Coordinates of N, CA and C in Angstrom, one line a residue:
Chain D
X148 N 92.7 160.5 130.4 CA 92.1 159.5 131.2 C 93.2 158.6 131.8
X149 N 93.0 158.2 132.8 CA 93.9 157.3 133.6 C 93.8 155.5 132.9
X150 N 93.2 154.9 132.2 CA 93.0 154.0 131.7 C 92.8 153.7 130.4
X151 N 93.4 152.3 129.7 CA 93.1 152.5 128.3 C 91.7 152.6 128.0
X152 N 91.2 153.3 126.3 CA 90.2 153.4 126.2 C 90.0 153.0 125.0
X153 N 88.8 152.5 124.2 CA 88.8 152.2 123.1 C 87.2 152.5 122.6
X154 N 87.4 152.7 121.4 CA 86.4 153.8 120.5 C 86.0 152.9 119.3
X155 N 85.1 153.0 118.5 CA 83.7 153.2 119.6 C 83.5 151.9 120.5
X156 N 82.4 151.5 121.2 CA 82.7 150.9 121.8 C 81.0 149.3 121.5
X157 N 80.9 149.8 120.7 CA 80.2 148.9 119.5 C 79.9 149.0 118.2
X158 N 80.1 148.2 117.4 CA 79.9 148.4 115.8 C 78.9 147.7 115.1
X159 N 78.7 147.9 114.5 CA 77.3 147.1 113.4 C 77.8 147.6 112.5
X160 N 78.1 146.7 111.2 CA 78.4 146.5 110.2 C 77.8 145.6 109.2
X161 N 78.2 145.8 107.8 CA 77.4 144.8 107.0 C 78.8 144.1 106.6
X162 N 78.3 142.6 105.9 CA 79.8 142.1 105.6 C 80.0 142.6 104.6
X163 N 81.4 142.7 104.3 CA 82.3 143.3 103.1 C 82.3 144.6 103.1
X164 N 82.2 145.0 104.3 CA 82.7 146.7 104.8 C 83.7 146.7 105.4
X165 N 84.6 147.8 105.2 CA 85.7 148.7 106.1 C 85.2 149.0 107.3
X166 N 86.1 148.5 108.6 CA 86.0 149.1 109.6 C 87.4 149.3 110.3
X167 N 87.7 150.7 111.2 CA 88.5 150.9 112.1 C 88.2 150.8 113.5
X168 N 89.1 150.4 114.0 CA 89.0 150.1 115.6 C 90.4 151.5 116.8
X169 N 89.5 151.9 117.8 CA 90.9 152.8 117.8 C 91.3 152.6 119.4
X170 N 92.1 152.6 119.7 CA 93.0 152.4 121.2 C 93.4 153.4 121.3
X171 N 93.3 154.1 122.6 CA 94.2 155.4 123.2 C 94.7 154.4 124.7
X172 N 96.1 154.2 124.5 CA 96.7 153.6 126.0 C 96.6 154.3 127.0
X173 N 97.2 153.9 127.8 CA 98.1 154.4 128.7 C 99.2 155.4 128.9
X174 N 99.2 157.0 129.0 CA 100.0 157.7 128.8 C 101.2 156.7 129.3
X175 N 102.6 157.2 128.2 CA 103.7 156.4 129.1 C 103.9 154.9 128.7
X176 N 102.8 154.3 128.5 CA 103.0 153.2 127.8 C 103.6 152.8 126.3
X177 N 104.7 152.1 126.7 CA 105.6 151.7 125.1 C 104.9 150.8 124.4
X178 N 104.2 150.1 125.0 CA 103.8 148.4 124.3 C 102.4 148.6 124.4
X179 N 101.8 147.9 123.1 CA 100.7 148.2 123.0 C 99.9 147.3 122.2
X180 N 99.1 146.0 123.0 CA 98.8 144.7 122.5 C 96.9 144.7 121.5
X181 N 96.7 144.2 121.0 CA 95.3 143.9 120.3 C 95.2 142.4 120.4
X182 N 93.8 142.3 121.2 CA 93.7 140.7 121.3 C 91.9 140.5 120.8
X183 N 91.5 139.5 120.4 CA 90.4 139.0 120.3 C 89.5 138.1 120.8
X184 N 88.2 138.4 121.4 CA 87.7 137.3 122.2 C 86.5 137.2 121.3
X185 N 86.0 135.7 121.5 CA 84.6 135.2 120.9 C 83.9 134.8 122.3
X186 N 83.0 134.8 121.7 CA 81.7 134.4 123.5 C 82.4 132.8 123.6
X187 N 82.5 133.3 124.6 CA 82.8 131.7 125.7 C 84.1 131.8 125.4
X188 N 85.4 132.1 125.2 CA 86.4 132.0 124.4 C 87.3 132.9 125.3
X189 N 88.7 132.7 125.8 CA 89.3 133.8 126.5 C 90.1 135.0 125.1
X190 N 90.6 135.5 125.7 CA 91.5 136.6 124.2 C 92.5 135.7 123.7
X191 N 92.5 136.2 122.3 CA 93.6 135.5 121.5 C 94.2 136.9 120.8
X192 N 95.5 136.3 120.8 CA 96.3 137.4 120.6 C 96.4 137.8 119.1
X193 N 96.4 139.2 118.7 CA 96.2 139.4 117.2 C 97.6 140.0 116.9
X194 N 98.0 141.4 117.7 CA 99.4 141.7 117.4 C 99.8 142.8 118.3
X195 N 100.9 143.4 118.3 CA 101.5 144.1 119.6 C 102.8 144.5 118.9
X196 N 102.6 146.0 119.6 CA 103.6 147.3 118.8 C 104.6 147.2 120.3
X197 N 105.6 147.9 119.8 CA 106.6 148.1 120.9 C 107.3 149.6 120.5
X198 N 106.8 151.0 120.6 CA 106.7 152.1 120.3 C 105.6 151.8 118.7
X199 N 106.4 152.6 117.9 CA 105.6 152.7 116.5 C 105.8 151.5 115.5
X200 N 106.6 150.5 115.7 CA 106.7 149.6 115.2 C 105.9 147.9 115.6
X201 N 105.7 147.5 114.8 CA 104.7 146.1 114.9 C 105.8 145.2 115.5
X202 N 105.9 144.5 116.4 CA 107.1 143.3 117.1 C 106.5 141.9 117.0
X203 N 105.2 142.1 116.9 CA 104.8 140.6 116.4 C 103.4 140.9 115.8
X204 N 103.0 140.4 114.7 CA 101.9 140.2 114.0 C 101.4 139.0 113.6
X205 N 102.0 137.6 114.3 CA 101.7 136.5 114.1 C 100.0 136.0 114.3
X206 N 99.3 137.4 115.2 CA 98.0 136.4 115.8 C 97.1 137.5 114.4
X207 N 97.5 138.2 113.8 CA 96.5 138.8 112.8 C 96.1 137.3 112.1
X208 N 94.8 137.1 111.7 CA 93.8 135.6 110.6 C 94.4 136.1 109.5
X209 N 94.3 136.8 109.4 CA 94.5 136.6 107.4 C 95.0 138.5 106.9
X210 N 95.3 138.3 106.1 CA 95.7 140.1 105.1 C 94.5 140.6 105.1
X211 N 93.3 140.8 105.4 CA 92.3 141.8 105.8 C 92.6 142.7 106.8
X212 N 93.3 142.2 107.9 CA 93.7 142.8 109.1 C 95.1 143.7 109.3
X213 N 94.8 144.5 109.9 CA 96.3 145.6 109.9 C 96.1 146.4 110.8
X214 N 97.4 146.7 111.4 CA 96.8 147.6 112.5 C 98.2 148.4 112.7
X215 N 98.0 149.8 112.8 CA 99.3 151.1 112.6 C 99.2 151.3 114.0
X216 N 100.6 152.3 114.5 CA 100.3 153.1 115.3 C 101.7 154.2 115.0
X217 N 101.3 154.9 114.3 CA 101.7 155.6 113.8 C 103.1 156.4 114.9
X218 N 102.5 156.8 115.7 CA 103.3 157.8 116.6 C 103.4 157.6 117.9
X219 N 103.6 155.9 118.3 CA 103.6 155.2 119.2 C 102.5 155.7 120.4
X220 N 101.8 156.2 120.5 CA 100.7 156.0 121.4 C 99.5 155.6 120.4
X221 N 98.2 155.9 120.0 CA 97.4 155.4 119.4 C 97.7 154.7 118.8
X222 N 96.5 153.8 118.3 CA 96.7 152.5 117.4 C 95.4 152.3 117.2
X223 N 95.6 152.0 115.5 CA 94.1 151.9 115.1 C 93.9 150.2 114.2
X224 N 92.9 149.6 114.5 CA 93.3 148.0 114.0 C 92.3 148.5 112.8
X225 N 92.2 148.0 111.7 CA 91.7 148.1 110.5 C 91.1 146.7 110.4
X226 N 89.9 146.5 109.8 CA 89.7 145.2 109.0 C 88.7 145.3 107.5
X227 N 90.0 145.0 106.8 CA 88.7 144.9 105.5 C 88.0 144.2 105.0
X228 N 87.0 144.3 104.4 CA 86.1 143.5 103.2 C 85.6 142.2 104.9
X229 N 85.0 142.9 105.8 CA 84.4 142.0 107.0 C 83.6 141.0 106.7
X230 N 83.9 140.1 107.7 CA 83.0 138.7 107.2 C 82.1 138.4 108.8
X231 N 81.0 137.5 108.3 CA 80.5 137.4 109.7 C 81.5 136.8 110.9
X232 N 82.2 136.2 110.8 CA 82.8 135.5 111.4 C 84.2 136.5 112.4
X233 N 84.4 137.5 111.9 CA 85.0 138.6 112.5 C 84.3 139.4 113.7
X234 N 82.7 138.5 113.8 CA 82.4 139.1 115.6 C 82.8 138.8 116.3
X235 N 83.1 139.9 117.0 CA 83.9 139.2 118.4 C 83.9 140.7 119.0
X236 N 84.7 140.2 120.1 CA 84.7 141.9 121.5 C 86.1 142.0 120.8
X237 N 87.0 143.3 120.5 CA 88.1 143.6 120.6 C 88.7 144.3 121.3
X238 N 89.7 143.3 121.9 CA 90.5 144.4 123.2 C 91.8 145.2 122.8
X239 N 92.2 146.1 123.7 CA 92.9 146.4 123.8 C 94.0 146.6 124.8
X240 N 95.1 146.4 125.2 CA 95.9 146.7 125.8 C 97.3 147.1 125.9
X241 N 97.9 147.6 127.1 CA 98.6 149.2 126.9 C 100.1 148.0 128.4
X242 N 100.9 148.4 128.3 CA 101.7 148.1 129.5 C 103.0 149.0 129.2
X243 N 103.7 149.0 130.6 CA 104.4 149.9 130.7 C 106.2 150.2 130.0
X244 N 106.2 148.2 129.7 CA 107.2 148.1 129.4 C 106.6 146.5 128.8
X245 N 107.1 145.6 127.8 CA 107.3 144.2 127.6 C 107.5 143.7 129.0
X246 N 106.5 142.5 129.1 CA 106.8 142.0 130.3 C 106.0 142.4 131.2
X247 N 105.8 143.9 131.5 CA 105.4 144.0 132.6 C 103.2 143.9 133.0
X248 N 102.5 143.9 133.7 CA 101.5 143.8 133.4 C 100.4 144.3 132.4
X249 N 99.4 143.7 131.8 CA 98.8 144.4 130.6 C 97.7 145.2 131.1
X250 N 97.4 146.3 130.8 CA 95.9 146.9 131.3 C 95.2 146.4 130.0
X251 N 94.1 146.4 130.2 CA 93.0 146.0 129.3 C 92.0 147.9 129.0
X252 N 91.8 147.4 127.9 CA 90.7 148.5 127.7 C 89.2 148.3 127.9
X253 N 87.8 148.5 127.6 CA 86.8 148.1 127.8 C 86.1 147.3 126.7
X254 N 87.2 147.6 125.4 CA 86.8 146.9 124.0 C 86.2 147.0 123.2
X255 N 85.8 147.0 122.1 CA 85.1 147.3 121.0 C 84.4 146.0 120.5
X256 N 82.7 146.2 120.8 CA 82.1 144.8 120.3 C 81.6 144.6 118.6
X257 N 82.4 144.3 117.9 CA 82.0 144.3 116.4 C 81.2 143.3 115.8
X258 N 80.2 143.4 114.9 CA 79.1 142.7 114.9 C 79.2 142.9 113.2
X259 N 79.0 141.7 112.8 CA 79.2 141.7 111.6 C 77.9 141.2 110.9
X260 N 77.0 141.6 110.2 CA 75.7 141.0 110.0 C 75.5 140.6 108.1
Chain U
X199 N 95.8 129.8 119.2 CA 95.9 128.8 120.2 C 96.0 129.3 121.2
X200 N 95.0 128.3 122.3 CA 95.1 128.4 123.6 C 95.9 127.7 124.5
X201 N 96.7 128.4 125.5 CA 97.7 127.0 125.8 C 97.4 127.2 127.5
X202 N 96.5 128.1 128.1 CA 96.1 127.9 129.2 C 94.8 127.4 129.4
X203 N 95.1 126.5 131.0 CA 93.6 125.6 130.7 C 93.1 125.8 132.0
X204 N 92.0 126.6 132.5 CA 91.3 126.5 133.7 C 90.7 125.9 134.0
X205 N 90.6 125.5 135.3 CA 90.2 123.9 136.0 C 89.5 124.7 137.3
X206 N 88.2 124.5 137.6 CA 87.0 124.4 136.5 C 86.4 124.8 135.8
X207 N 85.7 124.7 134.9 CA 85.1 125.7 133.8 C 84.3 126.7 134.7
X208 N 83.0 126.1 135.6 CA 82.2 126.9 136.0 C 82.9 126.1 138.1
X209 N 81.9 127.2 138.8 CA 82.3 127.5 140.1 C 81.4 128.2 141.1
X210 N 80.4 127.5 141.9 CA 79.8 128.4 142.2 C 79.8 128.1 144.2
X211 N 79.5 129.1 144.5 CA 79.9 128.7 146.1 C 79.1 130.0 146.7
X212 N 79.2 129.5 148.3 CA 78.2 131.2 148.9 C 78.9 131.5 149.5
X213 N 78.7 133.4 149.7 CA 79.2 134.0 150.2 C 79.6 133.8 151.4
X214 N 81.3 134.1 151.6 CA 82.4 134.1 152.7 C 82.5 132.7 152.8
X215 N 82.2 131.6 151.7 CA 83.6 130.7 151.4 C 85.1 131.0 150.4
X216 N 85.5 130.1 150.2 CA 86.8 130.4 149.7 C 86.7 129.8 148.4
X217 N 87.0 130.3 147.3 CA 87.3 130.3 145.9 C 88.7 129.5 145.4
X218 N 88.5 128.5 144.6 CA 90.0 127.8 144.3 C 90.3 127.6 142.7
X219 N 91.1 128.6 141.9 CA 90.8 128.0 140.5 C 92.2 127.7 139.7
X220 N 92.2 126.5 139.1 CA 93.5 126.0 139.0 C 93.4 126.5 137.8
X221 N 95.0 126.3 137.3 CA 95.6 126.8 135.8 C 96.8 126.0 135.3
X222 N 96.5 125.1 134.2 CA 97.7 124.5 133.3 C 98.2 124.9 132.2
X223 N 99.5 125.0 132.3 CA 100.2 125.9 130.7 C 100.7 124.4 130.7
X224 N 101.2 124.9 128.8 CA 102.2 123.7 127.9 C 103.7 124.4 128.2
X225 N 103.8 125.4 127.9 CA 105.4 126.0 127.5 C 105.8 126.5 128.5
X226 N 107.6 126.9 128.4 CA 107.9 127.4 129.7 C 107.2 129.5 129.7
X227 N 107.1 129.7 130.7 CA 107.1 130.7 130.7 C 108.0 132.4 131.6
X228 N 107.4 133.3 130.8 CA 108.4 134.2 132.0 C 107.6 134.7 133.1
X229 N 106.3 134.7 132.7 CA 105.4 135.2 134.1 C 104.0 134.4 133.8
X230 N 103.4 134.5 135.0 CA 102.1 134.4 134.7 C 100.9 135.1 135.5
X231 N 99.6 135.9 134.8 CA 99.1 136.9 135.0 C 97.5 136.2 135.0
X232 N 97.1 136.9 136.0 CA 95.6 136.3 136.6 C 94.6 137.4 136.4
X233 N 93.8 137.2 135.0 CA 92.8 138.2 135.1 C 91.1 138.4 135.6
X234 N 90.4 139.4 135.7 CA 89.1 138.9 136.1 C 88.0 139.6 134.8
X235 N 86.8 139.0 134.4 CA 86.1 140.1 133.6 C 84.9 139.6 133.8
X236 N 84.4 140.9 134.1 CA 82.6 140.8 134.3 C 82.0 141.1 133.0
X237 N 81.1 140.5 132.7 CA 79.9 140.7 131.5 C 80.2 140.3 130.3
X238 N 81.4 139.9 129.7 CA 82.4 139.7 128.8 C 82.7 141.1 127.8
X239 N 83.2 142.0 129.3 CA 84.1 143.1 128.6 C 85.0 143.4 129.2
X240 N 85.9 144.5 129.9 CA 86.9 144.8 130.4 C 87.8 143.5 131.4
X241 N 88.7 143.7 130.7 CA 90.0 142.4 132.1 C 89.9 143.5 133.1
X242 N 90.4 142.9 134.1 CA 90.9 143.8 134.9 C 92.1 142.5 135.4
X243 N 93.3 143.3 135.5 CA 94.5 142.8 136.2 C 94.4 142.8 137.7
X244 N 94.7 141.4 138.0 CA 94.5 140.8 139.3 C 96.2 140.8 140.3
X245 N 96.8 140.0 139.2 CA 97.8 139.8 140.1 C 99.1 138.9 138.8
X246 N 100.1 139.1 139.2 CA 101.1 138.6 138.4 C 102.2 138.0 139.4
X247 N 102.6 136.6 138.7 CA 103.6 136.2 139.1 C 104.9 135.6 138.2
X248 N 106.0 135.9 138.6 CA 107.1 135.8 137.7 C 107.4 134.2 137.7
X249 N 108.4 134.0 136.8 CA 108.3 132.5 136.6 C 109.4 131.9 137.9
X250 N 109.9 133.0 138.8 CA 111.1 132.6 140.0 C 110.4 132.7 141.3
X251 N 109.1 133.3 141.1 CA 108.2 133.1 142.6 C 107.6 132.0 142.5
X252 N 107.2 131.4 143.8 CA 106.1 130.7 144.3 C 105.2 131.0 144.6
X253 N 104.8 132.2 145.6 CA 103.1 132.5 145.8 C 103.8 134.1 146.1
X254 N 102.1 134.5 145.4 CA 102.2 136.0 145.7 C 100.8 136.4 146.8
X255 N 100.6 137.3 147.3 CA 99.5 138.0 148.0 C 99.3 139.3 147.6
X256 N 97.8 139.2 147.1 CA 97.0 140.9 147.2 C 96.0 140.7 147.8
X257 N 95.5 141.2 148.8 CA 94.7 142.0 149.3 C 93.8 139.8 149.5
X258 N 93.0 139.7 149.3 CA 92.3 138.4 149.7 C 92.4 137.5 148.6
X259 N 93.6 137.5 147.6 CA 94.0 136.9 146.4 C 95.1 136.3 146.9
X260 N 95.1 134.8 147.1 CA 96.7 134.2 146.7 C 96.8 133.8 145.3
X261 N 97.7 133.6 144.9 CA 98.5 132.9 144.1 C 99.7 132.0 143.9
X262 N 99.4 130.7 143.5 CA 100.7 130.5 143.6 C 101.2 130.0 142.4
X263 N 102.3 129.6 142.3 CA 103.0 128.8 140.6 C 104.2 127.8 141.1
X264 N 103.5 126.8 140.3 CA 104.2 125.6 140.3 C 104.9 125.1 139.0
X265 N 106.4 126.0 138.8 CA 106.7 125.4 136.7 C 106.8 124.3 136.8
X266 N 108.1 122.7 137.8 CA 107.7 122.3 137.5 C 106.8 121.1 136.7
X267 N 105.2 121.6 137.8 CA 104.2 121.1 136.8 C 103.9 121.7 136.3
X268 N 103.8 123.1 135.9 CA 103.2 124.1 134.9 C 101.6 123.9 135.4
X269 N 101.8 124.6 136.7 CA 100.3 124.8 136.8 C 100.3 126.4 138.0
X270 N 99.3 126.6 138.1 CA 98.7 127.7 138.9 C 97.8 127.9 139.9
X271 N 97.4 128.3 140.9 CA 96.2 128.4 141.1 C 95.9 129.7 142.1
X272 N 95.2 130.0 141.8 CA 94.3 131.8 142.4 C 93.6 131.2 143.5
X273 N 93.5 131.6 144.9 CA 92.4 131.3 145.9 C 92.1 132.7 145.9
X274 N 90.2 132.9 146.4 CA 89.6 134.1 146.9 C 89.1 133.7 147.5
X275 N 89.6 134.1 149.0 CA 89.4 133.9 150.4 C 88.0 134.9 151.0
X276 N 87.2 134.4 151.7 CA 85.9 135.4 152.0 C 85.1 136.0 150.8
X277 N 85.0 135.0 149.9 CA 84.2 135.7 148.7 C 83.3 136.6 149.1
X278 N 82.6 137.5 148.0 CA 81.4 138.3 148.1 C 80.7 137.7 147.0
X279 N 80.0 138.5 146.5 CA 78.7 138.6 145.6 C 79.2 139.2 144.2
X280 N 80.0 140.5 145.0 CA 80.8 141.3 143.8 C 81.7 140.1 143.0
X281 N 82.4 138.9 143.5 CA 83.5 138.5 142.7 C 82.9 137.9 142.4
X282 N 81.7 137.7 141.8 CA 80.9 137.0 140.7 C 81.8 137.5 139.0
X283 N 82.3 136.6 138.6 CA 82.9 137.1 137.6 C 83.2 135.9 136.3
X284 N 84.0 135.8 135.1 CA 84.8 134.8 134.9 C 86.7 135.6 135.4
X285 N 87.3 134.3 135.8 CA 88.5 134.3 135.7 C 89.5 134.0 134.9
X286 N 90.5 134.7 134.4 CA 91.3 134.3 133.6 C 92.9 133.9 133.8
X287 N 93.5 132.5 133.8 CA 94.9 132.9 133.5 C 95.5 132.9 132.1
X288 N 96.8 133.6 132.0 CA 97.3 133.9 130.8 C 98.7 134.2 131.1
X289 N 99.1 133.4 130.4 CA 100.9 133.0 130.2 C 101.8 133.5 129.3
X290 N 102.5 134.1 129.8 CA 103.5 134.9 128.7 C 104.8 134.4 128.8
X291 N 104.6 133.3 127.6 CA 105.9 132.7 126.9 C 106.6 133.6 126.5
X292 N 106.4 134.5 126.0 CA 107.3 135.9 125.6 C 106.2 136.8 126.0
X293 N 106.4 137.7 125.1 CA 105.8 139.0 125.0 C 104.3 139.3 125.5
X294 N 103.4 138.8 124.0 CA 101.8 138.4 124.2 C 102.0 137.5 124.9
X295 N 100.3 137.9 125.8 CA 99.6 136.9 126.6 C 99.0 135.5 125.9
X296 N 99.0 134.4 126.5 CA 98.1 133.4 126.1 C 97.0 132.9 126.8
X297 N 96.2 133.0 126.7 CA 95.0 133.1 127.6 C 94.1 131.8 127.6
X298 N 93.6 131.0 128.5 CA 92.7 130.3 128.9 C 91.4 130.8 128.5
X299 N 90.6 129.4 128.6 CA 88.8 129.9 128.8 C 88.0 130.3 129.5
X300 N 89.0 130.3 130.5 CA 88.0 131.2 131.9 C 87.5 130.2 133.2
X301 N 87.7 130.4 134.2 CA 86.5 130.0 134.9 C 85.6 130.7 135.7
X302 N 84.6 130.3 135.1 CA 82.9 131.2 135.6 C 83.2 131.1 136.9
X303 N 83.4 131.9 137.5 CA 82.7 131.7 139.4 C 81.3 132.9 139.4
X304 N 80.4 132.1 140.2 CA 79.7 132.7 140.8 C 79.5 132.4 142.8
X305 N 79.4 133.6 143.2 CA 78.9 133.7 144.6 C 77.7 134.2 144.9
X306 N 76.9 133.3 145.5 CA 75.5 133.7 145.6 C 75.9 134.1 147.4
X307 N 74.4 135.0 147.3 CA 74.4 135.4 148.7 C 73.7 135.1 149.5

């Protein structure tokens, strides 16, 4: 596909369950960001790979959260033992290089009940 | 934290006037990027400007950036109906984006 995608693309969960979140970029894309929005709220940055390695993980909340990408294109964000407060839309985005513009994906809306 | 602030929150105007929405950052930055999202899902990338330009043009988007004062502002010239949206700026002090709260525009018809 010509644009980032992300799978599934809503969740329902109960709290204190395991969930994965999965990003397929941008063929070509090195850098590869995870951000979080709440209603009314613009995205807040959670963390961002630069091939297969993590280059910042300052915006992950707390050690529930983790996110691989094993083989520098996909990337899967993990969250354990969910709490309500972990709803929100989760984006994704892919760019071609640091710096250069971010594509957005269409997001994953996680619902924490 | 949010360190971009959109000026106004909401925006509403009729079709084929012109759209004005301002943007203040705290830090210096290396660029700054103007997004759009309908429904509160997908961004879509509007337009970027580096921290050495002053105004950019796409298509019925200006932009311009003022560091200085660390501010911004997006005009959409001849609105439609379609650019019913929220708008975003977001500033990249480094790497990650920092993103504002948006401002709602609507265009009625």
């Amino acid at each position: 596909g010509a644009g980032v995608s992300q799978t599934p693309s809503n969740k329902v969960t109960e709290k204190g369950k395991y969930v994965e979140l999965r990003c397929d970029p941008i063929s070509g894309h090195t850098a590869l960001y995870w951000y979080r929005q709440s209603l009314g709220q613009g995205p807040e940055f959670l963390i961002y790979f630069q091939g297969t390695g993590a280059a910042d993980d300052s915006g992950l909340p707390n050690d529930r959260f983790f996110a691989v990408r094993p083989e520098g294109s996909v990337s899967t964000l993990k969250i354990q033992r969910t709490e309500r407060g972990d709803s929100a839309v989760y984006l994704c985005a892919s760019s071609y290089l640091i710096g250069n513009e971010q594509f957005f994906g269409p997001g994953t809306r996680l619902t924490v009940l | 934290s949010q360190q971009g602030e959109e000026d106004p929150q909401a925006l509403s105007i009729q079709e084929g006037e012109n759209a004005t929405m301002n943007c203040s950052y705290k830090t210096s930055i290396n660029n700054l990027q103007w997004y759009r999202q309908n429904s509160g899902r997908g961004l879509v990338h509007l337009i970027l400007i580096r921290s050495n330009e002053r105004e950019k043009h796409s298509g019925r988007l200006r932009v311009t950036l003022d560091t200085s004062k660390k501010s911004s502002s997006l005009l959409i010239t001849a609105s439609r109906a379609a650019d019913t949206a929220s708008y975003f700026c977001a500033t990249a002090p480094r790497e990650k984006l920092v993103f504002g709260k948006g401002t709602k525009l609507t265009v009625n018809p």
